[in-house]
Amino acid sequence: MSRVVVIVGASSGIGRATARAFAERGDRLVLAARAATTLAEVRAECAEAEVLTVPTDVTEPDALGTLAGAAVERFGRIDVWVHTAAVMAYGRFDELPEQVFDQVVRTDLLGAAASVRVALRHFRVAGAGTVILTGSVLGHITAPYMSAYVTSKWGLQGLVRAVQQELRDRPAIRLCLVNPGSVDTPVYQQAANYLGRVGRPPAPIARPQRVARAIVDCVDRPRREVSVGRLNVVLRAGFTVLPGVYDVLVGPLMRAAGLSGRPVAAHDGSVFAPNPAGEAVHGGHLPDLRQLVFGPVGAVGAALRRRLG
């Protein structure tokens, strides 16, 4: 039986990969994001599914209530609500413009809270439903130069735990949190930047499709929290057990692995407005496996052709 799935943040990265994953299952989709043009592209990518697109800015008052109303009007119900919308900003806390910090928190934490609120109101009436949020390993640890994002993800962790406790008397309503580590999405290039160096995900980097599979799996096997990333457990252990050592190492590691050498002028990225040209499933942070495999083969072939005349 196909489900009706609302995906907030479906235009890029994990959300876009998740839309494709649910479409392959034959579920009916309600896709929401700020850029209508990109939503149209995602709808075309999910051609095997019945899709409704609703341009939505999670920071606008009652935007998510309007989204839910559109979903119910079209499909009659909502079974699953997935929230992946997020923006990011790089910069030292005292050098990051106040309005940028506030907008990241407004989008990543308050926007997610609004999603949970709207979804639960529908699910309490229906008697069942699944809400899935995307958090981050940065909801359990910290990293310098990402204060707004870290604040949001720590707040989201607390919100989810509190609401899960409140839902103990409604076992048919599930709230799940999927916490990825580094993921190959465009969010790093799209981030606001007041640090002077372009950000990047530190290795090891997961593909967005891996996170999407974890999200889809939560519909069939709901869990309170799912971690996606080989080093997540190690990072959390180091942060908790050896906080002094962690704090000494995290700055140099962040500068070496979490920032590229490319200089960049200060800018607001996609924090206040979408950048459709930069939206995609992948961020280009992983090597092209075809080049890794066929590049050397092609080079050998070219050398042999030269030797053979």
CSV table of N, CA, C and O in Angstrom, one decimal, residues 100-220:
chain,number,residue,atom,x,y,z
A,100,VAL,N,22.4,36.6,10.4
A,100,VAL,CA,22.7,35.3,9.8
A,100,VAL,C,22.6,34.1,10.8
A,100,VAL,O,22.0,33.1,10.5
A,101,PHE,N,23.2,34.4,12.0
A,101,PHE,CA,23.1,33.4,13.1
A,101,PHE,C,21.6,33.1,13.3
A,101,PHE,O,21.2,31.9,13.4
A,102,ASP,N,20.8,34.1,13.5
A,102,ASP,CA,19.4,33.9,13.9
A,102,ASP,C,18.6,33.2,12.8
A,102,ASP,O,17.8,32.4,13.1
A,103,GLN,N,18.9,33.5,11.5
A,103,GLN,CA,18.2,32.9,10.4
A,103,GLN,C,18.5,31.4,10.3
A,103,GLN,O,17.7,30.6,10.0
A,104,VAL,N,19.8,31.0,10.6
A,104,VAL,CA,20.2,29.6,10.6
A,104,VAL,C,19.4,28.9,11.7
A,104,VAL,O,18.8,27.8,11.4
A,105,VAL,N,19.3,29.4,12.9
A,105,VAL,CA,18.6,28.8,13.9
A,105,VAL,C,17.1,28.8,13.6
A,105,VAL,O,16.4,27.8,13.9
A,106,ARG,N,16.6,29.9,13.0
A,106,ARG,CA,15.2,29.9,12.7
A,106,ARG,C,14.8,28.8,11.7
A,106,ARG,O,13.8,28.2,11.7
A,107,THR,N,15.7,28.6,10.7
A,107,THR,CA,15.5,27.6,9.7
A,107,THR,C,15.7,26.2,10.2
A,107,THR,O,14.8,25.3,10.1
A,108,ASP,N,16.8,25.9,10.8
A,108,ASP,CA,17.2,24.6,11.2
A,108,ASP,C,16.6,24.0,12.4
A,108,ASP,O,16.3,22.8,12.5
A,109,LEU,N,16.3,24.9,13.4
A,109,LEU,CA,15.7,24.4,14.6
A,109,LEU,C,14.2,24.8,14.7
A,109,LEU,O,13.3,23.9,14.8
A,110,LEU,N,13.9,26.0,14.5
A,110,LEU,CA,12.4,26.4,14.6
A,110,LEU,C,11.6,25.9,13.5
A,110,LEU,O,10.4,25.6,13.6
A,111,GLY,N,12.2,25.8,12.3
A,111,GLY,CA,11.5,25.3,11.1
A,111,GLY,C,11.2,23.8,11.4
A,111,GLY,O,10.1,23.3,11.0
A,112,ALA,N,12.2,23.1,11.9
A,112,ALA,CA,12.0,21.6,12.2
A,112,ALA,C,10.9,21.5,13.3
A,112,ALA,O,10.0,20.6,13.2
A,113,ALA,N,10.9,22.4,14.3
A,113,ALA,CA,9.9,22.3,15.4
A,113,ALA,C,8.5,22.6,14.8
A,113,ALA,O,7.6,21.9,15.2
A,114,ALA,N,8.4,23.5,13.9
A,114,ALA,CA,7.1,23.8,13.2
A,114,ALA,C,6.7,22.5,12.4
A,114,ALA,O,5.5,22.2,12.5
A,115,SER,N,7.6,21.9,11.8
A,115,SER,CA,7.2,20.6,11.1
A,115,SER,C,6.6,19.6,12.0
A,115,SER,O,5.6,19.0,11.8
A,116,VAL,N,7.3,19.4,13.1
A,116,VAL,CA,6.9,18.4,14.1
A,116,VAL,C,5.5,18.8,14.7
A,116,VAL,O,4.6,18.0,14.8
A,117,ARG,N,5.3,20.1,15.0
A,117,ARG,CA,4.0,20.5,15.5
A,117,ARG,C,2.9,20.3,14.5
A,117,ARG,O,1.8,19.7,14.9
A,118,VAL,N,3.1,20.7,13.3
A,118,VAL,CA,2.0,20.5,12.3
A,118,VAL,C,1.7,19.0,12.1
A,118,VAL,O,0.6,18.6,12.0
A,119,ALA,N,2.8,18.2,11.9
A,119,ALA,CA,2.6,16.8,11.6
A,119,ALA,C,1.9,16.1,12.8
A,119,ALA,O,1.0,15.3,12.6
A,120,LEU,N,2.3,16.4,14.0
A,120,LEU,CA,1.7,15.7,15.2
A,120,LEU,C,0.2,16.0,15.3
A,120,LEU,O,-0.6,15.2,15.7
A,121,ARG,N,-0.2,17.3,15.0
A,121,ARG,CA,-1.6,17.6,15.1
A,121,ARG,C,-2.4,16.8,14.1
A,121,ARG,O,-3.5,16.4,14.4
A,122,HIS,N,-1.9,16.5,12.9
A,122,HIS,CA,-2.6,15.7,12.0
A,122,HIS,C,-2.6,14.2,12.4
A,122,HIS,O,-3.6,13.5,12.3
A,123,PHE,N,-1.4,13.8,12.9
A,123,PHE,CA,-1.3,12.4,13.3
A,123,PHE,C,-2.1,12.0,14.6
A,123,PHE,O,-2.6,10.9,14.7
A,124,ARG,N,-2.3,13.0,15.5
A,124,ARG,CA,-3.1,12.7,16.7
A,124,ARG,C,-4.6,12.5,16.3
A,124,ARG,O,-5.3,11.7,16.8
A,125,VAL,N,-5.0,13.3,15.3
A,125,VAL,CA,-6.4,13.1,14.8
A,125,VAL,C,-6.5,11.8,14.0
A,125,VAL,O,-7.5,11.0,14.2
A,126,ALA,N,-5.5,11.4,13.2
A,126,ALA,CA,-5.5,10.2,12.4
A,126,ALA,C,-5.3,9.0,13.3
A,126,ALA,O,-5.7,7.9,13.0
A,127,GLY,N,-4.6,9.2,14.4
A,127,GLY,CA,-4.3,8.1,15.3
A,127,GLY,C,-2.9,7.4,15.0
A,127,GLY,O,-2.5,6.5,15.8
A,128,ALA,N,-2.3,7.8,14.0
A,128,ALA,CA,-1.0,7.1,13.6
A,128,ALA,C,-0.2,8.0,12.6
A,128,ALA,O,-0.8,8.9,12.0
A,129,GLY,N,1.1,7.8,12.5
A,129,GLY,CA,1.9,8.5,11.6
A,129,GLY,C,3.4,8.5,12.0
A,129,GLY,O,3.7,8.2,13.2
A,130,THR,N,4.2,8.8,11.1
A,130,THR,CA,5.7,8.8,11.4
A,130,THR,C,6.3,10.2,11.0
A,130,THR,O,6.1,10.6,9.9
A,131,VAL,N,7.0,10.8,11.9
A,131,VAL,CA,7.7,12.0,11.7
A,131,VAL,C,9.2,11.7,11.7
A,131,VAL,O,9.7,11.0,12.6
A,132,ILE,N,10.0,12.1,10.7
A,132,ILE,CA,11.4,11.8,10.6
A,132,ILE,C,12.1,13.1,10.4
A,132,ILE,O,11.9,13.8,9.4
A,133,LEU,N,13.0,13.4,11.3
A,133,LEU,CA,13.9,14.6,11.2
A,133,LEU,C,15.3,14.2,10.9
A,133,LEU,O,15.8,13.2,11.3
A,134,THR,N,16.0,15.1,10.2
A,134,THR,CA,17.4,14.9,10.0
A,134,THR,C,18.2,15.8,11.0
A,134,THR,O,18.1,17.1,10.9
A,135,GLY,N,18.9,15.2,11.9
A,135,GLY,CA,19.8,16.0,12.8
A,135,GLY,C,21.2,16.0,12.2
A,135,GLY,O,21.4,16.2,11.0
A,136,SER,N,22.2,15.7,13.1
A,136,SER,CA,23.6,15.7,12.7
A,136,SER,C,24.4,15.1,13.8
A,136,SER,O,23.9,15.2,15.0
A,137,VAL,N,25.5,14.6,13.5
A,137,VAL,CA,26.5,14.2,14.6
A,137,VAL,C,26.8,15.5,15.4
A,137,VAL,O,27.2,15.4,16.6
A,138,LEU,N,26.7,16.7,14.8
A,138,LEU,CA,26.9,17.9,15.5
A,138,LEU,C,25.8,18.3,16.5
A,138,LEU,O,25.9,19.3,17.1
A,139,GLY,N,24.8,17.4,16.6
A,139,GLY,CA,23.9,17.5,17.7
A,139,GLY,C,24.4,16.8,19.0
A,139,GLY,O,23.7,16.9,20.0
A,140,HIS,N,25.5,16.1,18.9
A,140,HIS,CA,26.1,15.4,20.0
A,140,HIS,C,27.5,15.9,20.3
A,140,HIS,O,28.0,15.7,21.4
A,141,ILE,N,28.2,16.6,19.3
A,141,ILE,CA,29.5,17.1,19.5
A,141,ILE,C,29.5,18.6,19.1
A,141,ILE,O,28.5,19.1,18.6
A,142,THR,N,30.6,19.2,19.2
A,142,THR,CA,30.7,20.6,18.7
A,142,THR,C,31.9,20.7,17.8
A,142,THR,O,32.9,19.9,17.8
A,143,ALA,N,31.9,21.8,16.9
A,143,ALA,CA,33.0,22.1,16.0
A,143,ALA,C,33.1,23.6,15.9
A,143,ALA,O,32.1,24.3,15.9
A,144,PRO,N,34.3,24.2,15.9
A,144,PRO,CA,34.4,25.6,15.8
A,144,PRO,C,34.0,26.1,14.4
A,144,PRO,O,33.9,25.4,13.4
A,145,TYR,N,33.6,27.4,14.3
A,145,TYR,CA,33.2,28.1,13.1
A,145,TYR,C,31.9,27.7,12.6
A,145,TYR,O,31.5,28.1,11.5
A,146,MET,N,31.1,26.9,13.3
A,146,MET,CA,29.8,26.5,12.9
A,146,MET,C,28.8,26.7,14.0
A,146,MET,O,27.9,25.9,14.2
A,147,SER,N,28.9,27.7,14.8
A,147,SER,CA,28.1,27.9,16.0
A,147,SER,C,26.6,27.9,15.8
A,147,SER,O,25.9,27.3,16.6
A,148,ALA,N,26.1,28.5,14.7
A,148,ALA,CA,24.7,28.6,14.5
A,148,ALA,C,24.1,27.2,14.2
A,148,ALA,O,23.1,26.8,14.7
A,149,TYR,N,24.8,26.4,13.3
A,149,TYR,CA,24.4,25.1,12.9
A,149,TYR,C,24.5,24.1,14.1
A,149,TYR,O,23.5,23.4,14.4
A,150,VAL,N,25.5,24.2,14.9
A,150,VAL,CA,25.7,23.4,16.1
A,150,VAL,C,24.6,23.7,17.1
A,150,VAL,O,24.0,22.8,17.7
A,151,THR,N,24.3,25.0,17.3
A,151,THR,CA,23.3,25.4,18.3
A,151,THR,C,21.9,24.7,17.8
A,151,THR,O,21.2,24.2,18.7
A,152,SER,N,21.6,24.8,16.5
A,152,SER,CA,20.4,24.3,16.0
A,152,SER,C,20.3,22.8,16.2
A,152,SER,O,19.2,22.3,16.6
A,153,LYS,N,21.3,22.1,15.9
A,153,LYS,CA,21.3,20.6,16.0
A,153,LYS,C,21.3,20.1,17.5
A,153,LYS,O,20.6,19.1,17.7
A,154,TRP,N,21.9,20.8,18.4
A,154,TRP,CA,21.8,20.5,19.8
A,154,TRP,C,20.4,20.7,20.3
A,154,TRP,O,19.8,19.9,21.0
A,155,GLY,N,19.8,21.8,19.8
A,155,GLY,CA,18.4,22.1,20.2
A,155,GLY,C,17.5,21.1,19.7
A,155,GLY,O,16.5,20.7,20.3
A,156,LEU,N,17.7,20.7,18.4
A,156,LEU,CA,16.8,19.7,17.8
A,156,LEU,C,16.9,18.3,18.6
A,156,LEU,O,15.9,17.7,18.7
A,157,GLN,N,18.1,18.0,19.0
A,157,GLN,CA,18.3,16.8,19.8
A,157,GLN,C,17.4,16.8,21.1
A,157,GLN,O,16.7,15.8,21.4
A,158,GLY,N,17.4,17.9,21.7
A,158,GLY,CA,16.6,18.1,22.9
A,158,GLY,C,15.1,18.1,22.7
A,158,GLY,O,14.3,17.5,23.4
A,159,LEU,N,14.7,18.7,21.6
A,159,LEU,CA,13.3,18.8,21.2
A,159,LEU,C,12.8,17.4,20.9
A,159,LEU,O,11.7,17.0,21.4
A,160,VAL,N,13.6,16.6,20.1
A,160,VAL,CA,13.1,15.3,19.8
A,160,VAL,C,13.0,14.4,21.0
A,160,VAL,O,12.0,13.7,21.2
A,161,ARG,N,13.9,14.5,21.9
A,161,ARG,CA,13.9,13.6,23.1
A,161,ARG,C,12.7,13.9,24.0
A,161,ARG,O,12.0,13.1,24.5
A,162,ALA,N,12.4,15.3,24.1
A,162,ALA,CA,11.2,15.7,24.9
A,162,ALA,C,9.9,15.2,24.3
A,162,ALA,O,9.0,14.7,25.0
A,163,VAL,N,9.8,15.4,23.0
A,163,VAL,CA,8.6,15.0,22.3
A,163,VAL,C,8.4,13.5,22.3
A,163,VAL,O,7.3,13.0,22.4
A,164,GLN,N,9.5,12.8,22.1
A,164,GLN,CA,9.4,11.3,22.2
A,164,GLN,C,8.8,10.8,23.6
A,164,GLN,O,8.0,9.9,23.6
A,165,GLN,N,9.2,11.5,24.6
A,165,GLN,CA,8.7,11.2,25.9
A,165,GLN,C,7.2,11.5,26.0
A,165,GLN,O,6.4,10.7,26.6
A,166,GLU,N,6.8,12.6,25.4
A,166,GLU,CA,5.4,12.9,25.4
A,166,GLU,C,4.5,12.0,24.6
A,166,GLU,O,3.3,11.9,24.8
A,167,LEU,N,5.1,11.3,23.6
A,167,LEU,CA,4.4,10.4,22.7
A,167,LEU,C,4.3,8.9,23.3
A,167,LEU,O,3.8,8.0,22.6
A,168,ARG,N,4.8,8.7,24.5
A,168,ARG,CA,4.8,7.4,25.0
A,168,ARG,C,3.4,6.8,25.1
A,168,ARG,O,3.2,5.6,25.1
A,169,ASP,N,2.4,7.6,25.3
A,169,ASP,CA,1.0,7.2,25.3
A,169,ASP,C,0.4,7.0,24.0
A,169,ASP,O,-0.8,6.7,23.9
A,170,ARG,N,1.1,7.3,22.9
A,170,ARG,CA,0.6,7.2,21.5
A,170,ARG,C,1.6,6.4,20.7
A,170,ARG,O,2.3,6.9,19.8
A,171,PRO,N,1.7,5.1,21.0
A,171,PRO,CA,2.7,4.2,20.3
A,171,PRO,C,2.6,4.2,18.8
A,171,PRO,O,3.6,3.8,18.1
A,172,ALA,N,1.5,4.5,18.2
A,172,ALA,CA,1.3,4.4,16.8
A,172,ALA,C,1.8,5.7,16.1
A,172,ALA,O,1.9,5.8,14.9
A,173,ILE,N,2.2,6.7,16.9
A,173,ILE,CA,2.8,7.9,16.4
A,173,ILE,C,4.3,7.9,16.7
A,173,ILE,O,4.6,7.9,17.9
A,174,ARG,N,5.1,7.9,15.7
A,174,ARG,CA,6.5,7.7,15.9
A,174,ARG,C,7.3,9.0,15.5
A,174,ARG,O,7.0,9.6,14.4
A,175,LEU,N,8.3,9.4,16.3
A,175,LEU,CA,9.2,10.5,15.9
A,175,LEU,C,10.6,9.9,15.9
A,175,LEU,O,11.1,9.4,16.9
A,176,CYS,N,11.2,10.0,14.7
A,176,CYS,CA,12.6,9.4,14.5
A,176,CYS,C,13.5,10.5,14.2
A,176,CYS,O,13.2,11.5,13.5
A,177,LEU,N,14.8,10.4,14.6
A,177,LEU,CA,15.8,11.3,14.3
A,177,LEU,C,17.0,10.6,13.6
A,177,LEU,O,17.5,9.6,14.2
A,178,VAL,N,17.3,11.0,12.4
A,178,VAL,CA,18.4,10.5,11.6
A,178,VAL,C,19.6,11.4,11.7
A,178,VAL,O,19.5,12.6,11.3
A,179,ASN,N,20.7,11.0,12.3
A,179,ASN,CA,21.9,11.8,12.5
A,179,ASN,C,23.0,11.4,11.6
A,179,ASN,O,23.8,10.5,11.9
A,180,PRO,N,23.2,12.1,10.5
A,180,PRO,CA,24.4,11.8,9.6
A,180,PRO,C,25.6,12.5,10.1
A,180,PRO,O,25.6,13.5,10.9
A,181,GLY,N,26.8,12.0,9.7
A,181,GLY,CA,28.0,12.7,9.8
A,181,GLY,C,28.2,13.5,8.6
A,181,GLY,O,27.3,14.2,8.1
A,182,SER,N,29.4,13.5,8.0
A,182,SER,CA,29.7,14.2,6.7
A,182,SER,C,28.9,13.5,5.6
A,182,SER,O,29.0,12.3,5.4
A,183,VAL,N,28.3,14.3,4.7
A,183,VAL,CA,27.5,13.8,3.6
A,183,VAL,C,27.9,14.7,2.4
A,183,VAL,O,28.0,15.9,2.5
A,184,ASP,N,28.0,14.0,1.2
A,184,ASP,CA,28.3,14.7,0.0
A,184,ASP,C,27.1,15.4,-0.6
A,184,ASP,O,26.4,15.0,-1.5
A,185,THR,N,26.8,16.6,0.0
A,185,THR,CA,25.7,17.4,-0.5
A,185,THR,C,26.2,18.9,-0.8
A,185,THR,O,27.3,19.2,-0.3
A,186,PRO,N,25.4,19.7,-1.4
A,186,PRO,CA,25.9,21.1,-1.7
A,186,PRO,C,25.7,22.0,-0.6
A,186,PRO,O,26.1,23.2,-0.7
A,187,VAL,N,25.3,21.6,0.6
A,187,VAL,CA,25.0,22.5,1.7
A,187,VAL,C,26.3,23.3,2.1
A,187,VAL,O,26.2,24.4,2.6
A,188,TYR,N,27.5,22.7,2.0
A,188,TYR,CA,28.7,23.4,2.4
A,188,TYR,C,29.0,24.5,1.4
A,188,TYR,O,29.4,25.6,1.9
A,189,GLN,N,28.9,24.3,0.1
A,189,GLN,CA,29.1,25.4,-0.8
A,189,GLN,C,28.0,26.5,-0.7
A,189,GLN,O,28.2,27.7,-1.0
A,190,GLN,N,26.8,26.1,-0.4
A,190,GLN,CA,25.7,27.0,-0.3
A,190,GLN,C,25.6,27.8,1.0
A,190,GLN,O,24.9,28.7,1.2
A,191,ALA,N,26.5,27.4,2.0
A,191,ALA,CA,26.5,28.0,3.3
A,191,ALA,C,26.9,29.5,3.2
A,191,ALA,O,27.7,29.9,2.4
A,192,ALA,N,26.4,30.3,4.2
A,192,ALA,CA,27.0,31.6,4.4
A,192,ALA,C,28.4,31.5,4.8
A,192,ALA,O,28.7,30.5,5.5
A,193,ASN,N,29.2,32.4,4.5
A,193,ASN,CA,30.6,32.3,4.9
A,193,ASN,C,31.2,33.6,5.3
A,193,ASN,O,31.3,34.6,4.5
A,194,TYR,N,31.7,33.7,6.5
A,194,TYR,CA,32.4,34.9,7.0
A,194,TYR,C,33.7,34.5,7.6
A,194,TYR,O,34.2,35.1,8.5
A,195,LEU,N,34.2,33.4,7.1
A,195,LEU,CA,35.5,32.8,7.6
A,195,LEU,C,36.6,33.0,6.6
A,195,LEU,O,37.8,33.0,7.0
A,196,GLY,N,36.3,33.2,5.4
A,196,GLY,CA,37.3,33.5,4.3
A,196,GLY,C,37.8,32.3,3.6
A,196,GLY,O,38.6,32.4,2.7
A,197,ARG,N,37.4,31.1,4.0
A,197,ARG,CA,37.7,29.8,3.4
A,197,ARG,C,36.5,29.0,3.1
A,197,ARG,O,35.6,28.9,4.0
A,198,VAL,N,36.3,28.4,1.9
A,198,VAL,CA,35.2,27.6,1.6
A,198,VAL,C,35.1,26.4,2.5
A,198,VAL,O,36.2,25.7,2.6
A,199,GLY,N,34.0,26.0,3.0
A,199,GLY,CA,33.8,24.8,3.8
A,199,GLY,C,33.7,23.6,3.0
A,199,GLY,O,33.4,23.6,1.8
A,200,ARG,N,33.9,22.4,3.6
A,200,ARG,CA,33.8,21.1,3.0
A,200,ARG,C,33.5,20.1,4.1
A,200,ARG,O,33.8,20.3,5.2
A,201,PRO,N,32.9,19.0,3.7
A,201,PRO,CA,32.7,17.9,4.7
A,201,PRO,C,34.0,17.1,5.0
A,201,PRO,O,34.7,16.7,4.0
A,202,PRO,N,34.4,17.0,6.2
A,202,PRO,CA,35.6,16.2,6.5
A,202,PRO,C,35.3,14.7,6.3
A,202,PRO,O,34.2,14.2,6.5
A,203,ALA,N,36.4,14.0,5.8
A,203,ALA,CA,36.2,12.6,5.6
A,203,ALA,C,36.1,11.8,6.9
A,203,ALA,O,36.5,12.3,8.0
A,204,PRO,N,35.4,10.6,6.9
A,204,PRO,CA,34.8,10.0,5.7
A,204,PRO,C,33.5,10.6,5.4
A,204,PRO,O,32.7,11.0,6.3
A,205,ILE,N,33.2,10.6,4.1
A,205,ILE,CA,32.0,11.2,3.6
A,205,ILE,C,31.0,10.2,3.1
A,205,ILE,O,31.4,9.3,2.3
A,206,ALA,N,29.8,10.3,3.5
A,206,ALA,CA,28.7,9.4,3.1
A,206,ALA,C,28.0,10.0,1.9
A,206,ALA,O,27.9,11.2,1.7
A,207,ARG,N,27.4,9.1,1.1
A,207,ARG,CA,26.6,9.6,-0.1
A,207,ARG,C,25.2,9.9,0.5
A,207,ARG,O,24.7,9.2,1.4
A,208,PRO,N,24.5,10.9,-0.1
A,208,PRO,CA,23.2,11.2,0.4
A,208,PRO,C,22.2,10.1,0.3
A,208,PRO,O,21.2,10.0,1.0
A,209,GLN,N,22.4,9.2,-0.7
A,209,GLN,CA,21.5,8.1,-0.9
A,209,GLN,C,21.6,7.1,0.4
A,209,GLN,O,20.6,6.5,0.7
A,210,ARG,N,22.7,7.1,1.0
A,210,ARG,CA,22.8,6.2,2.2
A,210,ARG,C,21.9,6.8,3.3
A,210,ARG,O,21.2,6.1,4.0
A,211,VAL,N,21.9,8.1,3.5
A,211,VAL,CA,21.1,8.7,4.5
A,211,VAL,C,19.6,8.6,4.1
A,211,VAL,O,18.7,8.3,4.9
A,212,ALA,N,19.3,8.7,2.8
A,212,ALA,CA,17.9,8.5,2.3
A,212,ALA,C,17.4,7.1,2.6
A,212,ALA,O,16.3,6.9,3.1
A,213,ARG,N,18.3,6.1,2.5
A,213,ARG,CA,17.9,4.8,2.8
A,213,ARG,C,17.5,4.6,4.3
A,213,ARG,O,16.6,3.9,4.7
A,214,ALA,N,18.3,5.3,5.1
A,214,ALA,CA,18.1,5.2,6.6
A,214,ALA,C,16.7,5.9,6.9
A,214,ALA,O,16.0,5.4,7.8
A,215,ILE,N,16.4,7.0,6.2
A,215,ILE,CA,15.1,7.7,6.4
A,215,ILE,C,14.0,6.8,6.0
A,215,ILE,O,13.0,6.6,6.7
A,216,VAL,N,14.1,6.2,4.8
A,216,VAL,CA,13.0,5.3,4.3
A,216,VAL,C,12.8,4.1,5.2
A,216,VAL,O,11.7,3.7,5.5
A,217,ASP,N,13.9,3.6,5.7
A,217,ASP,CA,13.9,2.4,6.6
A,217,ASP,C,13.2,2.7,7.9
A,217,ASP,O,12.5,1.9,8.5
A,218,CYS,N,13.2,4.0,8.3
A,218,CYS,CA,12.5,4.4,9.6
A,218,CYS,C,11.0,4.3,9.4
A,218,CYS,O,10.3,4.2,10.4
A,219,VAL,N,10.5,4.3,8.2
A,219,VAL,CA,9.1,4.2,8.0
A,219,VAL,C,8.7,2.7,8.3
A,219,VAL,O,7.6,2.5,8.9
A,220,ASP,N,9.5,1.8,7.8
A,220,ASP,CA,9.2,0.4,8.0
A,220,ASP,C,9.6,-0.1,9.4
A,220,ASP,O,8.9,-0.9,10.0
